[in-house]
mmCIF file of C-alpha atoms in Angstrom:
data_model
loop_
_atom_site.group_PDB
_atom_site.id
_atom_site.type_symbol
_atom_site.label_atom_id
_atom_site.label_comp_id
_atom_site.label_asym_id
_atom_site.label_seq_id
_atom_site.Cartn_x
_atom_site.Cartn_y
_atom_site.Cartn_z
ATOM 1 C CA HIS A 1 0.000 0.000 0.000
ATOM 2 C CA PRO A 2 1.224 3.512 -0.661
ATOM 3 C CA VAL A 3 1.862 5.234 2.674
ATOM 4 C CA ASP A 4 -0.643 8.009 1.988
ATOM 5 C CA THR A 5 -3.525 5.493 1.806
ATOM 6 C CA LEU A 6 -2.823 4.000 5.240
ATOM 7 C CA PRO A 7 -4.817 5.145 8.293
ATOM 8 C CA PHE A 8 -1.812 6.837 9.925
ATOM 9 C CA ALA A 9 -0.772 8.903 6.875
ATOM 10 C CA GLY A 10 -0.355 12.588 7.683
ATOM 11 C CA LYS A 11 -0.853 12.038 11.413
ATOM 12 C CA LYS A 12 1.573 13.110 14.117
ATOM 13 C CA PHE A 13 2.588 10.783 16.911
ATOM 14 C CA PHE A 14 3.875 12.194 20.181
ATOM 15 C CA ASN A 15 4.215 15.562 18.370
ATOM 16 C CA ASN A 16 7.509 14.338 16.887
ATOM 17 C CA ILE A 17 6.881 11.534 14.400
ATOM 18 C CA VAL A 18 5.190 12.349 11.096
ATOM 19 C CA PHE A 19 4.209 9.891 8.356
ATOM 20 C CA THR A 20 4.299 12.107 5.278
ATOM 21 C CA GLY A 21 3.406 9.864 2.384
ATOM 22 C CA GLU A 22 4.900 10.885 -0.952
ATOM 23 C CA LEU A 23 6.545 14.324 -1.128
ATOM 24 C CA ASP A 24 7.459 16.422 -4.162
ATOM 25 C CA ARG A 25 11.060 17.684 -4.411
ATOM 26 C CA ALA A 26 10.426 21.077 -2.773
ATOM 27 C CA LYS A 27 8.603 19.547 0.186
ATOM 28 C CA LEU A 28 11.241 16.817 0.460
ATOM 29 C CA LEU A 29 14.025 19.409 0.737
ATOM 30 C CA SER A 30 12.072 21.248 3.447
ATOM 31 C CA PHE A 31 11.498 17.949 5.254
ATOM 32 C CA TYR A 32 15.228 17.113 5.286
ATOM 33 C CA GLN A 33 16.112 20.629 6.456
ATOM 34 C CA ARG A 34 13.802 20.268 9.478
ATOM 35 C CA ALA A 35 14.459 16.590 10.266
ATOM 36 C CA THR A 36 16.276 15.574 13.426
ATOM 37 C CA LEU A 37 16.888 12.027 12.209
ATOM 38 C CA MET A 38 15.560 9.373 9.839
ATOM 39 C CA LEU A 39 14.493 5.966 11.088
ATOM 40 C CA ILE A 40 14.546 3.036 8.665
ATOM 41 C CA SER A 41 12.840 -0.015 10.114
ATOM 42 C CA SER A 42 12.929 -2.286 7.055
ATOM 43 C CA TYR A 43 13.607 -5.993 7.201
ATOM 44 C CA GLN A 44 15.390 -5.842 3.834
ATOM 45 C CA GLU A 45 16.528 -3.099 1.446
ATOM 46 C CA GLY A 46 18.246 -3.083 -1.910
ATOM 47 C CA LEU A 47 19.636 0.452 -2.139
ATOM 48 C CA ASN A 48 17.804 2.788 0.209
ATOM 49 C CA ILE A 49 17.783 6.078 -1.690
ATOM 50 C CA ALA A 50 15.857 7.907 1.055
ATOM 51 C CA GLY A 51 18.543 6.997 3.604
ATOM 52 C CA LEU A 52 21.294 8.193 1.286
ATOM 53 C CA GLU A 53 19.430 11.447 0.598
ATOM 54 C CA ALA A 54 19.016 12.025 4.338
ATOM 55 C CA LEU A 55 22.737 11.477 4.922
ATOM 56 C CA ALA A 56 23.562 13.822 2.023
ATOM 57 C CA HIS A 57 21.504 16.529 3.781
ATOM 58 C CA GLY A 58 23.293 15.934 7.079
ATOM 59 C CA VAL A 59 20.408 14.039 8.697
ATOM 60 C CA PRO A 60 21.540 11.124 10.892
ATOM 61 C CA VAL A 61 20.043 7.754 9.909
ATOM 62 C CA ILE A 62 19.120 4.992 12.353
ATOM 63 C CA SER A 63 18.470 1.687 10.620
ATOM 64 C CA THR A 64 17.871 -1.974 11.223
ATOM 65 C CA ASP A 65 20.518 -4.355 9.869
ATOM 66 C CA CYS A 66 18.653 -4.646 6.574
ATOM 67 C CA GLY A 67 21.500 -4.318 4.049
ATOM 68 C CA GLY A 68 21.651 -1.791 1.237
ATOM 69 C CA ILE A 69 22.584 1.101 3.493
#
């Protein structure tokens, strides 16, 4: 399922966690500029582009041992 169709899409949890769904480039840049960290909780990844983008913008990434990062 795309994230934006799930019941938690666009909701805030504990005033700190936001599930954004898909973002266009301008919103994505703003998101990375305001992010404290990125959490990747995947069981398996090929090449996690979002994690690499976060690192490129200076955002620390916390990840499971899922490979590809």
